[in-house]
């Protein structure tokens, strides 16, 4: 777990960019928090849960996938007891702040993305960068460079479960860094970051999607966040 500094940032996409669900851009202030350096791996899942997850892509160093939001919650609860610290899925605003790592562009390293920097469908391009491979699988933790906060795979590899209910846009969104679990659709939960199967635009810092909380998917995993000392 790495320390993510608190502060204020503009969440979502600026006017004229991004999709409707990424608007309106709004100011959020967060306190310091902790975030996992990597997506939870299959080896970590087995140590905490006592059994292997039913993943499509099998390997101890590969991120766990095909686990539901409810199963991810159970993992966080068990881990909390093991390490005597409250672990949890992130508020969507925490996730975006951690992803951006102080940047304001579509990706934490700047204005575009290449397949040497992240795991996505490299056959598609975001701007004028060259095409890259479509790996058609997840990649091990730490394969690609970390962002300025030391976090890996914030763009691509797997979508990441967040705590928040799904809302169609940010109208009435909170500005305090807490999970938005009022109103919205609690059967759908926010996922962030894009995956191995997605086009680069889906991997942007502001990109968001929803998945049914009771379902797992081979494009969705999660990262543990925690309260600081």
XYZ file of N, CA and C in Angstrom:
687
model
N 0.835 -1.192 0.000
C 0.000 0.000 0.000
C 0.873 1.245 0.000
N 0.548 2.192 -0.860
C 1.306 3.423 -0.992
C 0.465 4.612 -0.546
N 1.126 5.613 -0.014
C 0.422 6.812 0.444
C 0.085 7.703 -0.739
N -1.176 8.068 -0.849
C -1.641 8.980 -1.896
C -1.957 10.312 -1.224
N -1.265 11.365 -1.600
C -1.476 12.648 -0.916
C -2.879 13.192 -1.140
N -3.381 13.874 -0.144
C -4.664 14.541 -0.297
C -4.520 15.791 -1.144
N -5.645 16.465 -1.328
C -5.623 17.693 -2.110
C -6.891 17.851 -2.909
N -6.873 18.798 -3.809
C -8.034 19.121 -4.627
C -7.712 18.868 -6.098
N -8.656 18.304 -6.819
C -8.470 18.111 -8.254
C -9.809 18.244 -8.964
N -9.741 18.413 -10.279
C -10.940 18.498 -11.102
C -11.259 17.110 -11.636
N -12.391 16.565 -11.232
C -12.788 15.208 -11.598
C -13.657 15.230 -12.845
N -13.396 14.301 -13.761
C -14.180 14.212 -14.981
C -13.487 14.888 -16.146
N -14.215 14.992 -17.263
C -13.666 15.582 -18.482
C -14.104 17.023 -18.648
N -13.222 17.818 -19.252
C -13.576 19.206 -19.513
C -14.646 19.275 -20.593
N -15.352 20.382 -20.648
C -16.423 20.572 -21.621
C -15.879 20.391 -23.044
N -16.608 19.643 -23.835
C -16.198 19.396 -25.212
C -15.343 18.161 -25.390
N -14.958 17.504 -24.292
C -14.180 16.278 -24.367
C -14.864 15.176 -23.574
N -14.536 13.924 -23.903
C -15.078 12.807 -23.142
C -16.521 12.514 -23.465
N -17.090 11.591 -22.711
C -18.463 11.132 -22.908
C -19.396 11.792 -21.894
N -20.696 11.654 -22.142
C -21.683 12.349 -21.309
C -21.561 11.974 -19.835
N -21.255 10.703 -19.553
C -21.190 10.269 -18.151
C -19.992 10.837 -17.398
N -19.087 11.500 -18.110
C -17.898 12.089 -17.480
C -18.099 13.564 -17.146
N -19.327 14.048 -17.242
C -19.640 15.463 -17.032
C -20.741 15.613 -15.982
N -20.858 16.800 -15.358
C -19.943 17.941 -15.490
C -18.668 17.738 -14.681
N -17.568 18.283 -15.194
C -16.335 18.253 -14.413
C -16.571 19.038 -13.125
N -16.043 18.544 -12.020
C -16.316 19.181 -10.734
C -15.113 19.041 -9.806
N -15.040 19.935 -8.874
C -13.920 20.019 -7.940
C -14.148 19.057 -6.777
N -13.128 18.274 -6.452
C -13.204 17.329 -5.335
C -12.000 17.532 -4.429
N -12.254 17.539 -3.143
C -11.167 17.627 -2.159
C -11.100 16.323 -1.373
N -9.908 15.745 -1.292
C -9.725 14.475 -0.605
C -8.659 14.585 0.471
N -8.840 13.807 1.534
C -7.801 13.631 2.535
C -6.827 12.566 2.043
N -5.682 12.473 2.695
C -4.696 11.459 2.338
C -5.302 10.065 2.508
N -4.915 9.136 1.648
C -5.378 7.746 1.756
C -4.288 6.835 1.222
N -4.504 5.527 1.330
C -3.558 4.538 0.836
C -4.170 3.775 -0.325
N -3.324 3.347 -1.251
C -3.790 2.570 -2.397
C -2.796 1.471 -2.717
N -3.304 0.332 -3.159
C -2.443 -0.769 -3.542
C -1.587 -0.407 -4.746
N -0.312 -0.761 -4.692
C 0.582 -0.482 -5.819
C 0.106 -1.180 -7.086
N -0.475 -2.381 -6.920
C -0.906 -3.195 -8.055
C -2.333 -3.663 -7.851
N -2.926 -4.140 -8.921
C -4.156 -4.895 -8.815
C -3.919 -6.114 -7.922
N -4.948 -6.548 -7.215
C -4.830 -7.759 -6.394
C -4.512 -8.943 -7.303
N -3.461 -9.686 -6.968
C -3.058 -10.828 -7.782
C -3.779 -12.096 -7.335
N -3.664 -13.117 -8.172
C -4.284 -14.399 -7.840
C -3.623 -15.038 -6.620
N -2.308 -14.840 -6.468
C -1.625 -15.365 -5.288
C -2.130 -14.678 -4.024
N -2.326 -13.371 -4.083
C -2.836 -12.640 -2.925
C -4.258 -13.068 -2.600
N -5.068 -13.249 -3.622
C -6.446 -13.699 -3.409
C -6.458 -15.031 -2.669
N -5.629 -15.965 -3.107
C -5.604 -17.301 -2.494
C -5.156 -17.227 -1.043
N -4.154 -16.377 -0.744
C -3.680 -16.253 0.641
C -4.763 -15.712 1.557
N -5.527 -14.758 1.076
C -6.550 -14.129 1.917
C -7.826 -14.962 1.976
N -8.278 -15.473 0.844
C -9.568 -16.155 0.777
C -9.462 -17.663 1.017
N -8.249 -18.200 0.967
C -8.072 -19.620 1.254
C -8.310 -20.554 0.088
N -8.625 -20.006 -1.068
C -8.843 -20.818 -2.264
C -8.629 -19.949 -3.494
N -8.370 -20.602 -4.604
C -8.121 -19.871 -5.848
C -9.423 -19.325 -6.412
N -9.324 -18.193 -7.069
C -10.468 -17.644 -7.799
C -10.572 -18.341 -9.153
N -11.760 -18.321 -9.727
C -11.988 -18.964 -11.024
C -11.710 -17.956 -12.132
N -10.432 -17.744 -12.394
C -10.021 -16.753 -13.380
C -9.921 -17.366 -14.770
N -10.119 -16.547 -15.780
C -9.909 -16.987 -17.156
C -8.421 -17.132 -17.458
N -7.639 -16.165 -16.996
C -6.200 -16.156 -17.240
C -5.507 -16.557 -15.935
N -4.900 -17.727 -15.908
C -4.416 -18.302 -14.660
C -2.917 -18.065 -14.502
N -2.538 -17.560 -13.318
C -1.140 -17.336 -12.986
C -1.043 -16.571 -11.687
N -0.156 -16.980 -10.801
C -0.086 -16.358 -9.483
C 0.213 -14.867 -9.536
N 1.026 -14.445 -10.510
C 1.380 -13.026 -10.599
C 0.399 -12.232 -11.450
N -0.561 -12.914 -12.055
C -1.580 -12.220 -12.835
C -2.644 -11.662 -11.899
N -3.274 -10.558 -12.283
C -4.331 -10.009 -11.428
C -5.541 -10.925 -11.392
N -6.189 -10.942 -10.260
C -7.420 -11.720 -10.137
C -8.513 -11.033 -10.945
N -9.300 -11.808 -11.664
C -10.442 -11.281 -12.412
C -11.595 -12.275 -12.294
N -12.697 -11.915 -12.892
C -13.888 -12.758 -12.842
C -14.423 -12.894 -11.414
N -14.208 -11.862 -10.586
C -14.789 -11.815 -9.245
C -15.767 -10.650 -9.190
N -16.881 -10.874 -8.545
C -17.925 -9.854 -8.469
C -17.546 -8.744 -7.497
N -18.321 -7.671 -7.532
C -18.150 -6.576 -6.565
C -18.322 -7.107 -5.148
N -19.293 -7.980 -4.941
C -19.535 -8.537 -3.607
C -18.355 -9.394 -3.153
N -17.763 -10.157 -4.051
C -16.590 -10.961 -3.698
C -15.384 -10.084 -3.389
N -15.231 -8.993 -4.143
C -14.152 -8.051 -3.847
C -14.346 -7.426 -2.465
N -15.589 -7.146 -2.121
C -15.880 -6.613 -0.783
C -15.498 -7.629 0.292
N -15.799 -8.891 0.072
C -15.464 -9.933 1.049
C -13.952 -10.031 1.230
N -13.202 -9.902 0.134
C -11.741 -9.906 0.226
C -11.253 -8.754 1.099
N -11.765 -7.569 0.861
C -11.346 -6.399 1.638
C -11.660 -6.578 3.119
N -12.808 -7.173 3.426
C -13.190 -7.387 4.820
C -12.249 -8.373 5.506
N -11.900 -9.454 4.810
C -10.982 -10.438 5.388
C -9.589 -9.851 5.560
N -9.137 -9.115 4.564
C -7.822 -8.502 4.655
C -7.773 -7.499 5.804
N -8.844 -6.759 6.006
C -8.907 -5.792 7.105
C -8.644 -6.471 8.444
N -9.227 -7.640 8.647
C -9.034 -8.377 9.897
C -7.612 -8.922 10.008
N -7.042 -9.335 8.879
C -5.701 -9.915 8.886
C -4.633 -8.889 9.228
N -4.788 -7.665 8.733
C -3.743 -6.650 8.937
C -4.173 -5.560 9.911
N -5.363 -5.701 10.493
C -5.879 -4.756 11.489
C -5.886 -3.323 10.955
N -6.426 -3.189 9.761
C -6.551 -1.878 9.126
C -7.768 -1.926 8.202
N -8.543 -0.861 8.136
C -9.737 -0.880 7.291
C -9.352 -0.771 5.822
N -9.547 -1.864 5.112
C -9.315 -1.913 3.671
C -10.654 -1.876 2.953
N -10.676 -1.321 1.760
C -11.944 -1.117 1.081
C -11.717 -0.878 -0.400
N -12.787 -0.976 -1.161
C -12.751 -0.529 -2.544
C -12.745 0.997 -2.550
N -12.162 1.607 -3.567
C -12.055 3.064 -3.541
C -13.357 3.776 -3.857
N -13.512 4.957 -3.305
C -14.481 5.888 -3.870
C -14.014 6.210 -5.283
N -14.964 6.428 -6.181
C -14.588 6.724 -7.557
C -13.658 7.930 -7.635
N -13.893 8.926 -6.797
C -13.032 10.112 -6.801
C -11.625 9.773 -6.308
N -11.500 8.889 -5.325
C -10.183 8.451 -4.888
C -9.446 7.770 -6.034
N -10.171 6.924 -6.758
C -9.526 6.198 -7.860
C -8.998 7.181 -8.906
N -9.821 8.150 -9.313
C -9.368 9.069 -10.360
C -8.219 9.944 -9.876
N -8.273 10.389 -8.642
C -7.170 11.182 -8.086
C -5.882 10.365 -8.078
N -5.974 9.101 -7.662
C -4.798 8.223 -7.635
C -4.275 7.963 -9.036
N -5.176 7.806 -9.992
C -4.786 7.562 -11.376
C -4.076 8.769 -11.969
N -4.635 9.933 -11.801
C -4.074 11.141 -12.407
C -2.710 11.489 -11.818
N -2.509 11.212 -10.547
C -1.229 11.473 -9.887
C -0.745 12.898 -10.133
N -1.666 13.831 -10.058
C -1.332 15.236 -10.239
C -1.425 15.736 -11.663
N -1.629 14.850 -12.620
C -1.752 15.247 -14.018
C -3.159 15.693 -14.360
N -3.294 16.382 -15.481
C -4.602 16.879 -15.907
C -4.979 16.378 -17.299
N -4.111 15.622 -17.940
C -4.374 15.117 -19.283
C -5.217 13.862 -19.271
N -5.492 13.292 -20.442
C -6.312 12.086 -20.522
C -5.641 10.856 -19.909
N -4.302 10.865 -19.829
C -3.555 9.766 -19.224
C -2.550 10.352 -18.236
N -2.149 9.573 -17.235
C -1.302 10.163 -16.202
C 0.061 10.576 -16.724
N 0.502 9.999 -17.853
C 1.789 10.411 -18.419
C 1.647 11.495 -19.475
N 0.419 11.871 -19.848
C 0.270 12.935 -20.827
C -0.946 12.791 -21.719
N -0.768 13.135 -22.996
C -1.898 13.290 -23.898
C -2.257 12.051 -24.703
N -1.429 11.017 -24.668
C -1.753 9.823 -25.432
C -1.196 8.590 -24.740
N -1.319 7.434 -25.383
C -0.979 6.151 -24.773
C -0.386 5.257 -25.850
N 0.560 4.407 -25.461
C 1.104 3.416 -26.386
C 1.101 2.057 -25.703
N 1.202 1.008 -26.512
C 1.164 -0.352 -25.984
C 2.432 -0.715 -25.213
N 3.452 0.143 -25.261
C 4.631 -0.068 -24.425
C 4.404 0.450 -23.003
N 3.340 1.221 -22.821
C 3.055 1.817 -21.521
C 1.919 1.144 -20.778
N 1.074 0.393 -21.482
C -0.110 -0.189 -20.852
C -0.623 -1.360 -21.681
N -1.470 -2.180 -21.051
C -2.050 -3.353 -21.698
C -3.490 -3.056 -22.120
N -3.667 -2.798 -23.399
C -4.994 -2.559 -23.972
C -4.949 -3.087 -25.403
N -6.008 -2.886 -26.167
C -6.028 -3.357 -27.557
C -5.214 -2.399 -28.414
N -3.931 -2.683 -28.532
C -3.015 -1.784 -29.209
C -3.218 -1.668 -30.709
N -4.101 -2.499 -31.266
C -4.421 -2.367 -32.689
C -5.155 -1.066 -32.977
N -5.721 -0.464 -31.936
C -6.399 0.828 -32.054
C -5.471 1.911 -31.500
N -5.590 3.120 -32.038
C -4.760 4.225 -31.576
C -5.633 5.334 -31.007
N -5.033 6.123 -30.115
C -5.751 7.234 -29.502
C -5.504 8.538 -30.253
N -4.265 8.761 -30.643
C -3.908 9.989 -31.368
C -3.077 9.606 -32.589
N -1.826 10.023 -32.625
C -0.981 9.746 -33.784
C 0.119 8.736 -33.475
N 0.001 8.047 -32.337
C 1.019 7.080 -31.970
C 0.925 5.823 -32.852
N 1.983 5.026 -32.934
C 1.925 3.810 -33.755
C 1.019 2.753 -33.140
N 0.526 1.885 -33.980
C -0.239 0.741 -33.496
C 0.676 -0.201 -32.716
N 0.084 -0.963 -31.827
C 0.844 -1.925 -31.032
C 0.134 -3.263 -30.997
N 0.602 -4.190 -30.182
C -0.006 -5.519 -30.129
C -1.318 -5.541 -29.360
N -2.148 -6.497 -29.720
C -3.316 -6.840 -28.903
C -2.948 -8.142 -28.201
N -2.634 -8.055 -26.916
C -2.100 -9.201 -26.187
C -3.156 -10.253 -25.877
N -4.414 -9.833 -25.825
C -5.534 -10.765 -25.626
C -5.424 -11.538 -24.309
N -4.820 -10.913 -23.303
C -4.682 -11.523 -21.987
C -4.286 -10.441 -20.992
N -4.421 -10.740 -19.716
C -3.890 -9.852 -18.690
C -2.370 -9.992 -18.622
N -1.723 -9.043 -17.998
C -0.273 -9.071 -17.824
C 0.060 -9.014 -16.335
N 1.211 -9.572 -15.940
C 1.568 -9.627 -14.517
C 1.737 -8.253 -13.890
N 1.550 -8.219 -12.587
C 1.748 -6.990 -11.823
C 3.140 -6.441 -12.072
N 3.234 -5.127 -12.280
C 4.520 -4.470 -12.440
C 5.122 -4.550 -13.821
N 4.365 -5.038 -14.809
C 4.893 -5.155 -16.172
C 5.179 -3.784 -16.775
N 4.314 -2.816 -16.495
C 4.410 -1.498 -17.129
C 4.803 -0.433 -16.115
N 5.302 0.718 -16.596
C 5.770 1.759 -15.675
C 4.664 2.266 -14.751
N 5.070 2.618 -13.546
C 4.135 3.176 -12.564
C 3.904 4.655 -12.839
N 2.826 5.193 -12.260
C 2.598 6.632 -12.370
C 3.397 7.359 -11.289
N 3.198 8.654 -11.192
C 3.995 9.465 -10.265
C 3.749 9.107 -8.803
N 2.662 8.449 -8.503
C 2.392 7.993 -7.142
C 2.879 6.566 -6.905
N 3.461 5.930 -7.914
C 3.991 4.585 -7.768
C 3.015 3.470 -8.076
N 1.871 3.795 -8.670
C 0.821 2.815 -8.940
C 0.933 2.281 -10.367
N 0.798 0.972 -10.511
C 0.862 0.322 -11.816
C -0.542 0.039 -12.353
N -0.636 -0.019 -13.681
C -1.849 -0.480 -14.378
C -3.091 0.354 -14.071
N -2.913 1.653 -13.877
C -4.092 2.501 -13.722
C -4.782 2.730 -15.064
N -4.065 2.484 -16.149
C -4.650 2.487 -17.495
C -4.518 1.083 -18.065
N -5.641 0.448 -18.385
C -5.596 -0.861 -19.016
C -5.406 -2.014 -18.039
N -5.191 -3.184 -18.583
C -5.076 -4.485 -17.919
C -6.431 -4.964 -17.420
N -6.996 -4.345 -16.394
C -8.347 -4.686 -15.956
C -9.078 -3.429 -15.488
N -10.382 -3.382 -15.780
C -11.238 -2.417 -15.107
C -11.177 -2.705 -13.612
N -11.378 -1.693 -12.783
C -11.268 -1.846 -11.335
C -12.577 -1.443 -10.656
N -13.066 -2.345 -9.808
C -14.280 -2.054 -9.044
C -14.072 -0.840 -8.144
N -15.082 0.023 -8.093
C -15.156 1.107 -7.120
C -16.351 0.880 -6.203
N -16.390 1.603 -5.118
C -17.458 1.453 -4.132
C -18.783 2.026 -4.631
N -18.741 3.018 -5.482
C -19.899 3.855 -5.792
C -20.996 3.154 -6.594
N -22.248 3.544 -6.284
C -23.368 3.212 -7.179
C -23.122 3.864 -8.538
N -23.728 3.296 -9.560
C -23.640 3.912 -10.881
C -24.613 5.077 -10.992
N -24.095 6.221 -11.448
C -24.906 7.383 -11.808
C -24.607 7.710 -13.260
N -25.616 8.124 -13.989
C -25.441 8.350 -15.424
C -24.518 9.511 -15.743
N -24.361 10.435 -14.806
C -23.387 11.515 -14.960
C -23.090 12.064 -13.569
N -22.390 13.194 -13.507
C -21.974 13.745 -12.220
C -22.902 14.831 -11.700
N -24.085 14.946 -12.238
C -25.035 15.932 -11.720
C -25.330 15.628 -10.256
N -25.046 16.560 -9.383
C -25.257 16.367 -7.952
C -24.171 15.572 -7.263
N -23.044 15.376 -7.922
C -21.968 14.569 -7.346
C -21.362 15.225 -6.113
N -20.801 14.388 -5.252
C -20.167 14.859 -4.036
C -18.810 15.480 -4.353
N -18.396 16.393 -3.525
C -17.094 17.010 -3.700
C -16.156 16.746 -2.541
N -16.482 15.722 -1.717
C -15.732 15.504 -0.479
C -14.897 14.234 -0.489
N -14.843 13.519 -1.607
C -14.003 12.342 -1.680
C -14.610 11.074 -1.114
N -15.861 11.127 -0.660
C -16.517 9.920 -0.161
C -17.232 9.194 -1.300
N -17.501 7.904 -1.085
C -18.218 7.127 -2.089
C -19.630 7.667 -2.266
N -20.088 7.706 -3.507
C -21.418 8.204 -3.826
C -22.366 7.016 -3.904
N -22.975 6.695 -2.774
C -23.840 5.517 -2.687
C -25.295 5.890 -2.455
N -25.616 7.171 -2.549
C -27.010 7.596 -2.503
C -27.528 7.717 -3.932
N -28.799 7.456 -4.095
C -29.439 7.479 -5.404
C -28.650 6.597 -6.390
N -28.797 6.841 -7.641
C -28.115 5.992 -8.606
C -28.689 4.581 -8.605
N -27.973 3.659 -9.210
C -28.396 2.266 -9.330
C -27.435 1.405 -8.532
N -27.884 0.927 -7.358
C -26.978 0.161 -6.507
C -26.727 -1.249 -7.028
N -27.498 -1.708 -8.000
C -27.219 -3.017 -8.604
C -26.068 -2.939 -9.599
N -25.731 -1.708 -10.015
C -24.593 -1.464 -10.896
C -23.551 -0.665 -10.125
N -22.288 -1.044 -10.265
C -21.214 -0.333 -9.590
C -20.216 0.196 -10.614
N -19.581 1.283 -10.254
C -18.624 1.929 -11.153
C -17.368 1.068 -11.298
N -16.866 0.974 -12.524
C -15.536 0.413 -12.774
C -14.713 1.456 -13.522
N -13.404 1.412 -13.297
C -12.516 2.434 -13.852
C -11.266 1.807 -14.456
N -10.683 2.488 -15.450
C -9.347 2.173 -15.902
C -9.190 1.457 -17.222
N -10.256 0.833 -17.747
C -10.116 0.094 -18.989
C -9.443 -1.252 -18.785
N -9.343 -2.038 -19.854
C -8.826 -3.397 -19.720
C -7.993 -3.811 -20.918
N -7.479 -5.044 -20.847
C -6.694 -5.663 -21.918
C -7.453 -5.723 -23.237
N -8.777 -5.687 -23.179
C -9.618 -5.873 -24.357
C -10.115 -4.562 -24.946
N -9.857 -3.441 -24.251
C -10.483 -2.175 -24.627
C -9.630 -1.323 -25.549
N -10.315 -0.441 -26.282
C -9.630 0.566 -27.092
C -9.017 1.596 -26.146
N -8.007 2.347 -26.600
C -7.314 3.256 -25.684
C -8.198 4.326 -25.064
N -9.207 4.786 -25.780
C -10.080 5.814 -25.216
C -10.790 5.366 -23.956
N -11.023 4.055 -23.816
C -11.681 3.535 -22.616
C -10.749 3.481 -21.424
N -9.455 3.705 -21.645
C -8.459 3.633 -20.578
C -8.076 5.001 -20.032
N -8.742 6.070 -20.486
C -8.424 7.414 -20.023
C -8.679 7.583 -18.521
N -8.041 8.566 -17.933
C -8.204 8.839 -16.502
C -9.656 9.106 -16.123
N -10.412 9.751 -17.010
C -11.796 10.122 -16.712
C -12.821 9.094 -17.178
N -12.392 8.094 -17.953
C -13.345 7.124 -18.502
C -13.954 6.281 -17.395
N -15.235 5.977 -17.522
C -15.938 5.207 -16.503
C -16.958 4.313 -17.166
N -17.307 3.231 -16.483
C -18.316 2.300 -16.979
C -18.987 1.662 -15.776
N -20.015 0.858 -16.034
C -20.725 0.172 -14.961
C -20.749 -1.322 -15.231
N -20.744 -2.097 -14.149
C -20.938 -3.545 -14.220
C -21.901 -3.949 -13.113
N -22.626 -5.029 -13.370
C -23.538 -5.556 -12.356
C -22.743 -6.048 -11.156
N -23.123 -5.609 -9.965
C -22.369 -5.917 -8.754
C -22.295 -7.413 -8.482
N -23.291 -8.160 -8.913
C -23.330 -9.591 -8.597
C -22.568 -10.445 -9.606
N -22.034 -9.828 -10.635
C -21.383 -10.582 -11.713
C -19.879 -10.348 -11.742
N -19.138 -11.377 -12.112
C -17.725 -11.238 -12.404
C -17.523 -11.153 -13.900
N -16.338 -10.726 -14.318
C -16.031 -10.603 -15.738
C -14.523 -10.716 -15.913
N -14.092 -11.281 -17.030
C -12.652 -11.437 -17.233
C -11.958 -10.134 -17.609
N -12.715 -9.051 -17.671
C -12.125 -7.735 -17.894
C -12.149 -6.872 -16.643
N -12.585 -7.416 -15.501
C -12.742 -6.624 -14.282
C -11.991 -7.267 -13.120
N -11.179 -6.477 -12.438
C -10.512 -6.884 -11.214
C -10.669 -5.784 -10.181
N -9.715 -5.680 -9.259
C -9.821 -4.601 -8.269
C -8.480 -4.369 -7.596
N -8.423 -3.248 -6.924
C -7.239 -2.804 -6.182
C -7.708 -2.427 -4.780
N -6.917 -2.743 -3.791
C -7.268 -2.431 -2.409
C -6.837 -1.005 -2.065
N -7.731 -0.271 -1.459
C -7.440 1.033 -0.859
C -7.608 0.886 0.657
N -7.023 1.800 1.394
C -7.084 1.679 2.871
C -7.028 3.044 3.519
N -7.538 3.091 4.750
C -7.459 4.303 5.549
C -6.040 4.444 6.099
N -5.506 5.648 6.186
C -4.164 5.855 6.730
C -4.144 5.698 8.229
N -2.942 5.725 8.814
C -2.807 5.664 10.285
C -3.514 6.839 10.924
